[in-house]
CSV table of C-alpha atoms and ligand atoms in Angstrom, one decimal:
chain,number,residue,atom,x,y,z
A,8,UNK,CA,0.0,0.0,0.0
A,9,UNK,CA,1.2,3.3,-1.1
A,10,UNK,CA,-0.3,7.1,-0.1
A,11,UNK,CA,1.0,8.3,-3.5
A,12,UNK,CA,0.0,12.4,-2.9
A,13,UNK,CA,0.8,14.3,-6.3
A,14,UNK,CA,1.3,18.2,-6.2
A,15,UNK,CA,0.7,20.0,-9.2
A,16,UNK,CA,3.5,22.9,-10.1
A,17,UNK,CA,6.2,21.2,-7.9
A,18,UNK,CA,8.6,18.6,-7.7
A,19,UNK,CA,8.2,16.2,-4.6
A,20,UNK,CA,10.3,13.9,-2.3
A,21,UNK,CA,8.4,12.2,0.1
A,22,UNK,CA,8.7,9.4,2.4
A,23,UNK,CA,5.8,6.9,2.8
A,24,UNK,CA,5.2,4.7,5.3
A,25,UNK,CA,3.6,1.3,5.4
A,26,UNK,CA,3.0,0.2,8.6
A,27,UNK,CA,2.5,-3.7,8.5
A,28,UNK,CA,0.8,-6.0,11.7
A,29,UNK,CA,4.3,-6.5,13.4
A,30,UNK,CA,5.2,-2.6,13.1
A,31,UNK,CA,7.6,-3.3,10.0
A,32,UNK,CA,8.6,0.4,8.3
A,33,UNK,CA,8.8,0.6,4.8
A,34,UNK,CA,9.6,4.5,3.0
A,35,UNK,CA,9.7,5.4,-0.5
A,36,UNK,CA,9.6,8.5,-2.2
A,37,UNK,CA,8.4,9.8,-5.0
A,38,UNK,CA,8.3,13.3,-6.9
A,39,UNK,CA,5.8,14.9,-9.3
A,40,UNK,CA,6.0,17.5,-12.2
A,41,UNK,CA,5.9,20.8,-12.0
A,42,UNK,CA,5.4,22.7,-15.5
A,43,UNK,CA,4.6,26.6,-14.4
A,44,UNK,CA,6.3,29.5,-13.9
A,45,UNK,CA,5.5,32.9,-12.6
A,46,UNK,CA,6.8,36.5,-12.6
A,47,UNK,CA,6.3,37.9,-16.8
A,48,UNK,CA,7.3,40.9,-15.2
A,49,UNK,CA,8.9,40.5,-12.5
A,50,UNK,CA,12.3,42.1,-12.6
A,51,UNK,CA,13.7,38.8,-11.5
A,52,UNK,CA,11.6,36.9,-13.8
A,53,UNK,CA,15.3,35.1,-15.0
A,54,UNK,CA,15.0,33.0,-11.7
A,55,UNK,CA,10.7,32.3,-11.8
A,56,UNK,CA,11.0,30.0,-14.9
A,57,UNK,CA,9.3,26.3,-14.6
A,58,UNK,CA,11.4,23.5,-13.0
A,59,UNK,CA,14.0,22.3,-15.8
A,60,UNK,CA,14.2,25.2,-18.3
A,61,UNK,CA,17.6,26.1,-17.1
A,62,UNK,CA,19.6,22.6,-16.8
A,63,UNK,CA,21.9,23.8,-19.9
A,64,UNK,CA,22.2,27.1,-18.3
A,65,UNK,CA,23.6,25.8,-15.0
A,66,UNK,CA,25.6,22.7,-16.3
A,67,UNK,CA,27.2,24.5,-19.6
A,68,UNK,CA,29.7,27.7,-19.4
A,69,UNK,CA,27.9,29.0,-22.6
A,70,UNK,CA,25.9,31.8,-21.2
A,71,UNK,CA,27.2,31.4,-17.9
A,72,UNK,CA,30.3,30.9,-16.9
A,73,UNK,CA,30.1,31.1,-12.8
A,74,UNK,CA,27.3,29.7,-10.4
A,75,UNK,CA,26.1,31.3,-6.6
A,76,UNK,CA,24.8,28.5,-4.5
A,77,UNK,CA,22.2,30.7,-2.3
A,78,UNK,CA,21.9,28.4,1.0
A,79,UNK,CA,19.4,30.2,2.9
A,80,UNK,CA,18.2,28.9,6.7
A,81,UNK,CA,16.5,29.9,10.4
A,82,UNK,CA,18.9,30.1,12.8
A,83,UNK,CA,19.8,26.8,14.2
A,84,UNK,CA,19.0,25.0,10.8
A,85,UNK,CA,22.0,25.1,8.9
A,86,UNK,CA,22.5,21.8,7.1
A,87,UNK,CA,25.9,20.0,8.3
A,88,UNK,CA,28.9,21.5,7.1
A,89,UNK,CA,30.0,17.9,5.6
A,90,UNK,CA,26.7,17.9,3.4
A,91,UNK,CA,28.2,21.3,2.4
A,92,UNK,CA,31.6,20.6,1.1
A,93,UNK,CA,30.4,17.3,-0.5
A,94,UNK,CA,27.4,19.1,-2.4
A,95,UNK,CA,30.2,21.5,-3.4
A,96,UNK,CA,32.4,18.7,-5.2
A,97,UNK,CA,28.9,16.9,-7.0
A,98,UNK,CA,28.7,20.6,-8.2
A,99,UNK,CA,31.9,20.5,-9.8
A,100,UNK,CA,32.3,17.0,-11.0
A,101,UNK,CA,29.2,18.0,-12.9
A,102,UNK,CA,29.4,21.8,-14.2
A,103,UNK,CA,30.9,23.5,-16.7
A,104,UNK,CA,31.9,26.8,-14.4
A,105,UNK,CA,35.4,28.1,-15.4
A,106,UNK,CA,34.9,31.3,-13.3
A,107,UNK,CA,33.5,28.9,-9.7
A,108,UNK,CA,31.1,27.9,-7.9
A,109,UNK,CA,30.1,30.7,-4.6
A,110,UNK,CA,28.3,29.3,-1.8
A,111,UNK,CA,26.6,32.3,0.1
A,112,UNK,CA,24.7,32.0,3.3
A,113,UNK,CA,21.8,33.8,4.2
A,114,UNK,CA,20.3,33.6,7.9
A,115,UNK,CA,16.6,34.4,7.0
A,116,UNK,CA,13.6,35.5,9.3
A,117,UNK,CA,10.5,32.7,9.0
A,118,UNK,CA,7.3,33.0,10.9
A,119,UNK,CA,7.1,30.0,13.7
A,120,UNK,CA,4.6,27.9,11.9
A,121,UNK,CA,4.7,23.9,11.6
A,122,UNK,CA,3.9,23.3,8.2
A,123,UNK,CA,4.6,25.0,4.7
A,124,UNK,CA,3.1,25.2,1.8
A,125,UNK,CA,5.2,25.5,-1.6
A,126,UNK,CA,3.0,29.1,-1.8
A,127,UNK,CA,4.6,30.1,1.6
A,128,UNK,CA,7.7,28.8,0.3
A,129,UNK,CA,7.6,30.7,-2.6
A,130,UNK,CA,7.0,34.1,-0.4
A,131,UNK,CA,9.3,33.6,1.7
A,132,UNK,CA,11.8,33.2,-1.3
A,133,UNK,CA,10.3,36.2,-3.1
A,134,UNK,CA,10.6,38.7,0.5
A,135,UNK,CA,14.7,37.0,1.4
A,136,UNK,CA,16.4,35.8,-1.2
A,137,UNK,CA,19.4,38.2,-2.1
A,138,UNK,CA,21.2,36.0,-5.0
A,139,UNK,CA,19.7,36.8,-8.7
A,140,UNK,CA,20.7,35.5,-11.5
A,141,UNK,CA,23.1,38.8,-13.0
A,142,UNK,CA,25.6,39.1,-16.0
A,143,UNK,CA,27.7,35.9,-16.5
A,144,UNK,CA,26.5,34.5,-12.8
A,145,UNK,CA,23.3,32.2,-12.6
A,146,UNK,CA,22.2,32.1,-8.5
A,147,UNK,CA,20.4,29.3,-7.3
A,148,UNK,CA,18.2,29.3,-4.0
A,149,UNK,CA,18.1,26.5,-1.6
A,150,UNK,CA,15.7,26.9,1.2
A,151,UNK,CA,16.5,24.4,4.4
A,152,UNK,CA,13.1,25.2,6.8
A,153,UNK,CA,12.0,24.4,9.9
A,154,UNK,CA,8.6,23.6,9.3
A,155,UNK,CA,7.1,20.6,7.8
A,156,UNK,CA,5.8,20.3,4.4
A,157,UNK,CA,2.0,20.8,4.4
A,158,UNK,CA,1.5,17.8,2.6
A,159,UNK,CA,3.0,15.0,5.1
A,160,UNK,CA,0.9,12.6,6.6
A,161,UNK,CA,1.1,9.9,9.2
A,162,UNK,CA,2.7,7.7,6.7
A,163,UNK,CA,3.9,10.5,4.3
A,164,UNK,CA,6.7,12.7,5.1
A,165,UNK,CA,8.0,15.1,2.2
A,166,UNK,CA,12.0,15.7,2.5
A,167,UNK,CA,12.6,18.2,-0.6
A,168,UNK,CA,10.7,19.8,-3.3
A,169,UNK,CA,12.2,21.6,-6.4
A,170,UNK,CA,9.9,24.4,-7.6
A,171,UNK,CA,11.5,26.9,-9.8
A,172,UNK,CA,14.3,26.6,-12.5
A,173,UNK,CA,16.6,27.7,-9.5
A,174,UNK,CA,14.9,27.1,-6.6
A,175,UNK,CA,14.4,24.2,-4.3
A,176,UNK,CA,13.4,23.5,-0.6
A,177,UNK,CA,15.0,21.1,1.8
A,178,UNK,CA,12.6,19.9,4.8
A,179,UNK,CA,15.4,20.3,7.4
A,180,UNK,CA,13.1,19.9,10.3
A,181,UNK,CA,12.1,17.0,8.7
A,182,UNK,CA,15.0,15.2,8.3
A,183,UNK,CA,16.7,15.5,11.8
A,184,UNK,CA,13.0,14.4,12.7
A,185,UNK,CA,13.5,11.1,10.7
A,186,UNK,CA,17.4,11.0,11.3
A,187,UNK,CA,16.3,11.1,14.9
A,188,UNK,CA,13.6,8.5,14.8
A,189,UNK,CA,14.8,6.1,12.4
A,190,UNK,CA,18.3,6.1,13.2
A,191,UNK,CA,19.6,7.6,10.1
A,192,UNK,CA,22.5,9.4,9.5
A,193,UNK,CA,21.3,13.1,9.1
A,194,UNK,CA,24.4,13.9,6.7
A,195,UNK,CA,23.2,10.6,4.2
A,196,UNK,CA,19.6,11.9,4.4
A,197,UNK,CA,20.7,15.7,3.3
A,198,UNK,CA,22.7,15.1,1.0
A,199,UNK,CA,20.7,12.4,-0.9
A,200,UNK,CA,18.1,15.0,-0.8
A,201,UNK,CA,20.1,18.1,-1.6
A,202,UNK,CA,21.7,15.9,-4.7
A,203,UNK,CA,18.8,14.1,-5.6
A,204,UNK,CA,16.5,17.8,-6.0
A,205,UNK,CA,19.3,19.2,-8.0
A,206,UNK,CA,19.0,16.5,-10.4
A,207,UNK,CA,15.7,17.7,-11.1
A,208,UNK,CA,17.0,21.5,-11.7
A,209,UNK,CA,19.6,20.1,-13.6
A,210,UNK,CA,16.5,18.8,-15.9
A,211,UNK,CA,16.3,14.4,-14.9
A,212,UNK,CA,15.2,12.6,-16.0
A,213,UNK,CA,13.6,13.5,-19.1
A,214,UNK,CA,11.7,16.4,-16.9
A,215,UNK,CA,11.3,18.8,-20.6
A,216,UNK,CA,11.1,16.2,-22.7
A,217,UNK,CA,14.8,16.7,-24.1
A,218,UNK,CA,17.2,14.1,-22.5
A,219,UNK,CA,19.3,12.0,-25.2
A,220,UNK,CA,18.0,8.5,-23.9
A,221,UNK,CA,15.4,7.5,-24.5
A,222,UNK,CA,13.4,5.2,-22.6
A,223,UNK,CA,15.6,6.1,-19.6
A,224,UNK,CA,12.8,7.5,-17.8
A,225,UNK,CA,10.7,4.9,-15.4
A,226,UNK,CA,7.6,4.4,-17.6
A,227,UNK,CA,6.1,4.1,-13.2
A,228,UNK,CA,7.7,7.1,-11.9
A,229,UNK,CA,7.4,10.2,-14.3
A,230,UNK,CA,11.4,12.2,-14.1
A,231,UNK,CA,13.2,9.2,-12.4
A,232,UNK,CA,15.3,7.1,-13.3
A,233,UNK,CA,15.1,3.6,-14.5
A,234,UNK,CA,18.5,2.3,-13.2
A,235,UNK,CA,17.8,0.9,-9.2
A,236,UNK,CA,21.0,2.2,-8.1
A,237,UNK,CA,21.1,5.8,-9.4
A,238,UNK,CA,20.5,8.9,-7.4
A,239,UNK,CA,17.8,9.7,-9.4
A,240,UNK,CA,15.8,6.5,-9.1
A,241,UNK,CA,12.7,6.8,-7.8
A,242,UNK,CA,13.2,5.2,-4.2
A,243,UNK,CA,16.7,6.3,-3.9
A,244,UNK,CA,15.9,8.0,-1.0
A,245,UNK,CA,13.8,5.1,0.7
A,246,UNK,CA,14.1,3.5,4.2
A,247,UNK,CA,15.3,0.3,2.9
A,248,UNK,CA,18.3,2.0,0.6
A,249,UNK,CA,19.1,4.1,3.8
A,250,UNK,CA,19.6,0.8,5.7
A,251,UNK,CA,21.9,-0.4,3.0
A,252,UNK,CA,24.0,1.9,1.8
A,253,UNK,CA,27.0,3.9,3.5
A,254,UNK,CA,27.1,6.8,0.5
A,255,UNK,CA,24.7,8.8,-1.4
A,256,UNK,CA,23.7,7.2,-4.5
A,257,UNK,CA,25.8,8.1,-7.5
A,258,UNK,CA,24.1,9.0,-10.6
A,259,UNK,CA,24.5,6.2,-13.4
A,260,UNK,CA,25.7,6.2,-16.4
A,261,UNK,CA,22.7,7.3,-18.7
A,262,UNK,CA,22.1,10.4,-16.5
A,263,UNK,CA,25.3,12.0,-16.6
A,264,UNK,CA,25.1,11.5,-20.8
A,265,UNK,CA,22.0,13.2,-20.6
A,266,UNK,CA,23.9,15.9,-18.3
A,267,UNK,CA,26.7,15.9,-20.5
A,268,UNK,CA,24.3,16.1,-23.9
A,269,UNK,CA,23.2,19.6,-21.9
A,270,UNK,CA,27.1,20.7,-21.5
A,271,UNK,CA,27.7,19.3,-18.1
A,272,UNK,CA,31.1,17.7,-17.0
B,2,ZN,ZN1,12.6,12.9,-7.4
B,3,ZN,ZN1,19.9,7.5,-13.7
């Protein structure tokens, strides 16, 4: 039994949970589409665009040739400084950025509330984030928040969403909650989420129709990956590949050609 919840205009990661008679956990995640934008005339409409329309623009040096990694948190929410430096090297392996990658950090002010929408989320980026896409530089936004996503259940949790062509949320509160009660480790579980919501932005699998192979896309799981082991398979993140791996999924073979087709690394 799965509670498969699907969100319109936004790209989901969720835990479910299956409770069975002897209080056996089972989690899998899944993620849905988002094909909207926002913000005609908005003077940073460069950074509203739907989910995916700017893979080639962050992997290739063609229009840009330098990226600013926006991390943006409450205080106290800061994501591990491991998950940090090794989100910095996928970033590199991957992208064509002669002139670097910045990371900047911005402490922002959220209202105390327990659950988010993807709307509040969006405010919230609209009123704080400070890093725009400018000149040579494309800036991506990466929200960690303290609240929960609106959408969780009992036997649902959502760990990250990816909602713009440069923006993405990370359920922070979420994840030391399941780190906590699960026994995870809480760097695995952000940076399989942090890594595995970038592969959307960066366009996987398939997400506007233009990846080189085809046939890679789960026919089950619309923009995952058909490969069990890759980052971007759909249950990457699950309970049951938390218990047996020591390392974040790597991102097969067929997903990097498709990142590569796009002038990626
Ligand atoms: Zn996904
Ligand atoms: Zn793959």
């Amino acid at each position: 039994m799965f509670v498969n919840i699907q969100f319109k205009n936004m790209k989901i990661l969720k835990f479910k949970y299956l409770f069975l008679i002897i209080s056996f956990l089972f989690i899998a995640s899944s993620c849905s589409s988002d094909d909207d934008s926002d913000g005609e005339n908005n003077p940073h409409a460069e950074n509203l665009k739907s989910l995916g329309t700017s893979a080639g623009d962050i992997l290739s040096e063609n229009i840009y040739t330098s990226l600013t990694v926006e991390l943006a948190f409450p205080e106290g929410f800061r994501p591990l400084q491991e998950t940090i430096d090794t989100f910095s090297l996928f970033l590199e392996e991957r992208l064509n950025k002669p002139d670097g990658i910045l990371f900047v950090e911005t402490e922002i002010i959220t209202p105390s509330v327990s659950t988010q929408t993807i709307s509040e989320i969006r405010e919230i980026e609209a009123e704080q984030r400070t890093q725009y896409t400018v000149g040579s530089d494309i800036a991506v936004f990466i929200y960690f928040t303290n609240a929960k996503s609106d959408s969780d259940t009992e036997i649902s949790k959502t760990l990250g969403t990816a909602y713009y062509n440069t923006s993405m949320v990370v359920f922070e509160k979420t994840l030391r909650s399941v780190s906590t009660t699960q026994g995870f480790d809480l760097f695995l579980l952000e940076e399989t989420t942090l890594q595995h919501e970038f592969g959307h932005v960066l366009g996987l699998v398939d997400l506007r129709d233009d990846d080189i192979h085809e046939g890679h896309e789960d026919p089950l799981h619309s923009n995952h990956c058909i490969v069990q082991n890759c980052l971007m398979y759909y249950e990457s993140n699950s309970t049951q590949a938390f218990r047996k791996i020591s390392s974040v999924p790597l991102l097969d073979p067929l997903c990097i050609e498709d990142l590569q087709a796009k002038g990626g690394k």
